[in-house]
Amino acid sequence: MSFFPVPDVMKDNIYELNPRFFNNRGIKLIILDIDNTIAPYSVPEPTERMKAWVQGLKDAGFKLAVLSNNRGTRPETYAGAFGLTFIGKAWKPFTKTAKQLIEEMGCSPENTAFIGDQIYTDCLCAKALGSLAIVVKPIEYTNFWLRFRHWLEFPFILKYKWKDMK
């Protein structure tokens, strides 16, 4: 368990993650963020490619769930389209709702992976729980604040890259 939000894994997008990747790490539960992780803000419903990726993981025997800070209907829309359990208004990086979701799914933090685009929410929540923290590049920057936030995360991204080079 760590409160230092350096990702365990960084990828360009979710499609670089496959069942073998998760099996090799002993993962049983995959918790997904939505906004800018699996879908850009401008896409109101999952695409066929997203559905196929999720279905591939489900077919491989993984449990999946959606955990989002989004306060609108997007978590329910996406989770419903994928047939997944979800929690919206999650208040990440606070771990209360994440713990609740992990327990509800019958797993432990140690065999859970979080996939998100934000260091200060998704990654920090995963690290605080002792789960695998996977950060993907944000899909799109729709405004100044998203770029600014990414700039603030840059030291942790550099630390990951430095660690990865060793």
Short mmCIF file of C-alpha atoms in Angstrom, two decimals:
data_model
loop_
_atom_site.label_atom_id
_atom_site.label_comp_id
_atom_site.label_asym_id
_atom_site.label_seq_id
_atom_site.Cartn_x
_atom_site.Cartn_y
_atom_site.Cartn_z
CA MET A 1 0.00 0.00 0.00
CA SER A 2 1.40 3.38 -1.01
CA PHE A 3 0.27 6.95 -1.06
CA PHE A 4 2.91 7.85 -3.65
CA PRO A 5 0.99 7.91 -6.94
CA VAL A 6 3.52 6.49 -9.37
CA PRO A 7 1.68 4.11 -11.72
CA ASP A 8 2.64 0.46 -11.77
CA VAL A 9 1.97 0.35 -15.53
CA MET A 10 1.48 3.01 -18.19
CA LYS A 11 0.01 2.36 -21.64
CA ASP A 12 -1.08 4.52 -24.55
CA ASN A 13 -4.63 3.13 -24.44
CA ILE A 14 -6.79 0.31 -23.09
CA TYR A 15 -6.37 -1.76 -26.24
CA GLU A 16 -2.75 -2.47 -25.27
CA LEU A 17 -4.08 -4.47 -22.31
CA ASN A 18 -5.14 -8.06 -22.94
CA PRO A 19 -6.08 -11.13 -20.88
CA ARG A 20 -2.49 -12.44 -20.83
CA PHE A 21 -1.29 -9.15 -19.30
CA PHE A 22 -3.77 -9.50 -16.41
CA ASN A 23 -3.28 -13.26 -15.97
CA ASN A 24 0.48 -12.78 -15.65
CA ARG A 25 -0.15 -10.44 -12.72
CA GLY A 26 -2.73 -12.58 -10.90
CA ILE A 27 -5.55 -10.11 -11.54
CA LYS A 28 -9.14 -11.28 -11.09
CA LEU A 29 -11.02 -7.93 -11.03
CA ILE A 30 -10.52 -5.02 -13.41
CA ILE A 31 -11.99 -1.67 -12.36
CA LEU A 32 -12.49 0.77 -15.21
CA ASP A 33 -12.75 4.52 -15.25
CA ILE A 34 -14.83 5.89 -18.14
CA ASP A 35 -14.11 9.50 -18.98
CA ASN A 36 -10.96 9.86 -21.07
CA THR A 37 -9.92 6.29 -20.19
CA ILE A 38 -12.19 4.02 -22.21
CA ALA A 39 -14.15 6.78 -23.95
CA PRO A 40 -13.66 10.43 -24.83
CA TYR A 41 -16.08 12.89 -23.24
CA SER A 42 -17.64 13.45 -26.66
CA VAL A 43 -18.77 9.82 -27.11
CA PRO A 44 -22.10 9.29 -25.30
CA GLU A 45 -22.25 5.49 -25.71
CA PRO A 46 -19.71 2.68 -26.05
CA THR A 47 -18.40 1.88 -29.51
CA GLU A 48 -18.30 -1.65 -30.91
CA ARG A 49 -14.52 -1.70 -30.39
CA MET A 50 -14.95 -0.86 -26.68
CA LYS A 51 -17.65 -3.51 -26.30
CA ALA A 52 -15.45 -6.12 -27.98
CA TRP A 53 -12.50 -5.28 -25.70
CA VAL A 54 -14.65 -5.59 -22.56
CA GLN A 55 -16.28 -8.79 -23.84
CA GLY A 56 -12.86 -10.28 -24.53
CA LEU A 57 -11.86 -9.74 -20.92
CA LYS A 58 -15.16 -11.14 -19.65
CA ASP A 59 -14.81 -14.19 -21.91
CA ALA A 60 -11.33 -14.75 -20.45
CA GLY A 61 -12.91 -15.03 -16.99
CA PHE A 62 -12.18 -11.60 -15.52
CA LYS A 63 -14.64 -9.72 -13.38
CA LEU A 64 -15.05 -6.10 -14.50
CA ALA A 65 -16.72 -3.08 -12.94
CA VAL A 66 -16.96 0.66 -13.52
CA LEU A 67 -15.89 3.15 -10.85
CA SER A 68 -16.29 6.75 -11.90
CA ASN A 69 -16.28 10.18 -10.31
CA ASN A 70 -18.79 11.26 -12.97
CA ARG A 71 -21.94 12.62 -11.41
CA GLY A 72 -24.12 12.22 -14.49
CA THR A 73 -25.62 9.20 -16.22
CA ARG A 74 -22.46 8.13 -18.11
CA PRO A 75 -21.37 5.49 -15.56
CA GLU A 76 -24.78 3.83 -15.73
CA THR A 77 -24.95 4.12 -19.54
CA TYR A 78 -21.54 2.55 -20.10
CA ALA A 79 -21.82 -0.08 -17.38
CA GLY A 80 -25.28 -1.03 -18.68
CA ALA A 81 -24.01 -1.39 -22.25
CA PHE A 82 -21.18 -3.62 -21.01
CA GLY A 83 -23.34 -5.53 -18.50
CA LEU A 84 -21.15 -4.42 -15.59
CA THR A 85 -21.62 -3.39 -11.99
CA PHE A 86 -20.88 0.29 -11.46
CA ILE A 87 -20.54 3.05 -8.91
CA GLY A 88 -20.74 6.68 -9.99
CA LYS A 89 -19.90 9.67 -7.80
CA ALA A 90 -17.07 7.56 -6.40
CA TRP A 91 -14.98 10.35 -4.87
CA LYS A 92 -11.68 8.86 -6.01
CA PRO A 93 -8.98 9.01 -4.70
CA PHE A 94 -10.86 8.30 -1.47
CA THR A 95 -11.06 4.53 -1.15
CA LYS A 96 -14.42 3.94 0.57
CA THR A 97 -16.47 3.26 -2.58
CA ALA A 98 -13.62 1.36 -4.24
CA LYS A 99 -13.35 -0.96 -1.21
CA GLN A 100 -17.12 -1.43 -1.29
CA LEU A 101 -17.01 -2.36 -4.99
CA ILE A 102 -14.10 -4.79 -4.55
CA GLU A 103 -15.90 -6.55 -1.68
CA GLU A 104 -19.16 -6.63 -3.64
CA MET A 105 -17.31 -8.32 -6.51
CA GLY A 106 -15.86 -10.94 -4.13
CA CYS A 107 -12.23 -9.95 -4.66
CA SER A 108 -9.37 -8.41 -2.73
CA PRO A 109 -7.34 -5.27 -3.49
CA GLU A 110 -4.28 -7.42 -4.19
CA ASN A 111 -5.92 -9.16 -7.16
CA THR A 112 -7.57 -6.00 -8.49
CA ALA A 113 -6.35 -3.67 -11.24
CA PHE A 114 -7.54 -0.10 -11.69
CA ILE A 115 -7.41 1.43 -15.16
CA GLY A 116 -7.70 5.21 -15.43
CA ASP A 117 -6.24 8.29 -17.02
CA GLN A 118 -5.60 10.40 -13.92
CA ILE A 119 -2.72 10.08 -11.49
CA TYR A 120 -4.35 12.07 -8.66
CA THR A 121 -7.62 10.12 -8.71
CA ASP A 122 -7.42 6.68 -10.35
CA CYS A 123 -3.77 5.88 -9.63
CA LEU A 124 -3.76 7.27 -6.09
CA CYS A 125 -6.92 5.31 -5.21
CA ALA A 126 -5.39 2.07 -6.53
CA LYS A 127 -2.08 2.65 -4.75
CA ALA A 128 -3.81 3.47 -1.45
CA LEU A 129 -5.63 0.14 -1.63
CA GLY A 130 -2.59 -1.88 -2.66
CA SER A 131 -4.01 -2.66 -6.12
CA LEU A 132 -2.34 -2.58 -9.52
CA ALA A 133 -2.45 1.00 -10.83
CA ILE A 134 -2.63 1.23 -14.63
CA VAL A 135 -2.64 4.68 -16.21
CA VAL A 136 -3.48 5.21 -19.86
CA LYS A 137 -2.93 8.40 -21.79
CA PRO A 138 -6.01 10.64 -21.77
CA ILE A 139 -7.94 10.14 -25.00
CA GLU A 140 -8.57 13.82 -25.62
CA TYR A 141 -7.96 17.18 -24.03
CA THR A 142 -11.24 19.05 -24.25
CA ASN A 143 -10.19 22.08 -22.25
CA PHE A 144 -7.34 23.92 -20.59
CA TRP A 145 -7.94 22.31 -17.18
CA LEU A 146 -7.37 18.80 -18.49
CA ARG A 147 -4.05 19.84 -20.00
CA PHE A 148 -3.10 21.67 -16.81
CA ARG A 149 -3.95 18.65 -14.68
CA HIS A 150 -1.82 16.45 -16.93
CA TRP A 151 1.05 18.90 -16.58
CA LEU A 152 0.75 18.63 -12.76
CA GLU A 153 0.96 14.85 -13.06
CA PHE A 154 4.14 15.02 -15.13
CA PRO A 155 6.59 14.44 -12.21
CA PHE A 156 4.90 11.10 -11.42
CA ILE A 157 4.93 10.12 -15.09
CA LEU A 158 8.66 10.90 -15.21
CA LYS A 159 9.23 8.86 -12.05
CA TYR A 160 7.46 5.91 -13.69
CA LYS A 161 9.54 6.25 -16.85
CA TRP A 162 12.73 6.52 -14.80
CA LYS A 163 11.77 3.38 -12.84
CA ASP A 164 10.87 1.60 -16.08
CA MET A 165 14.30 2.39 -17.61
CA LYS A 166 16.21 0.72 -14.77
#
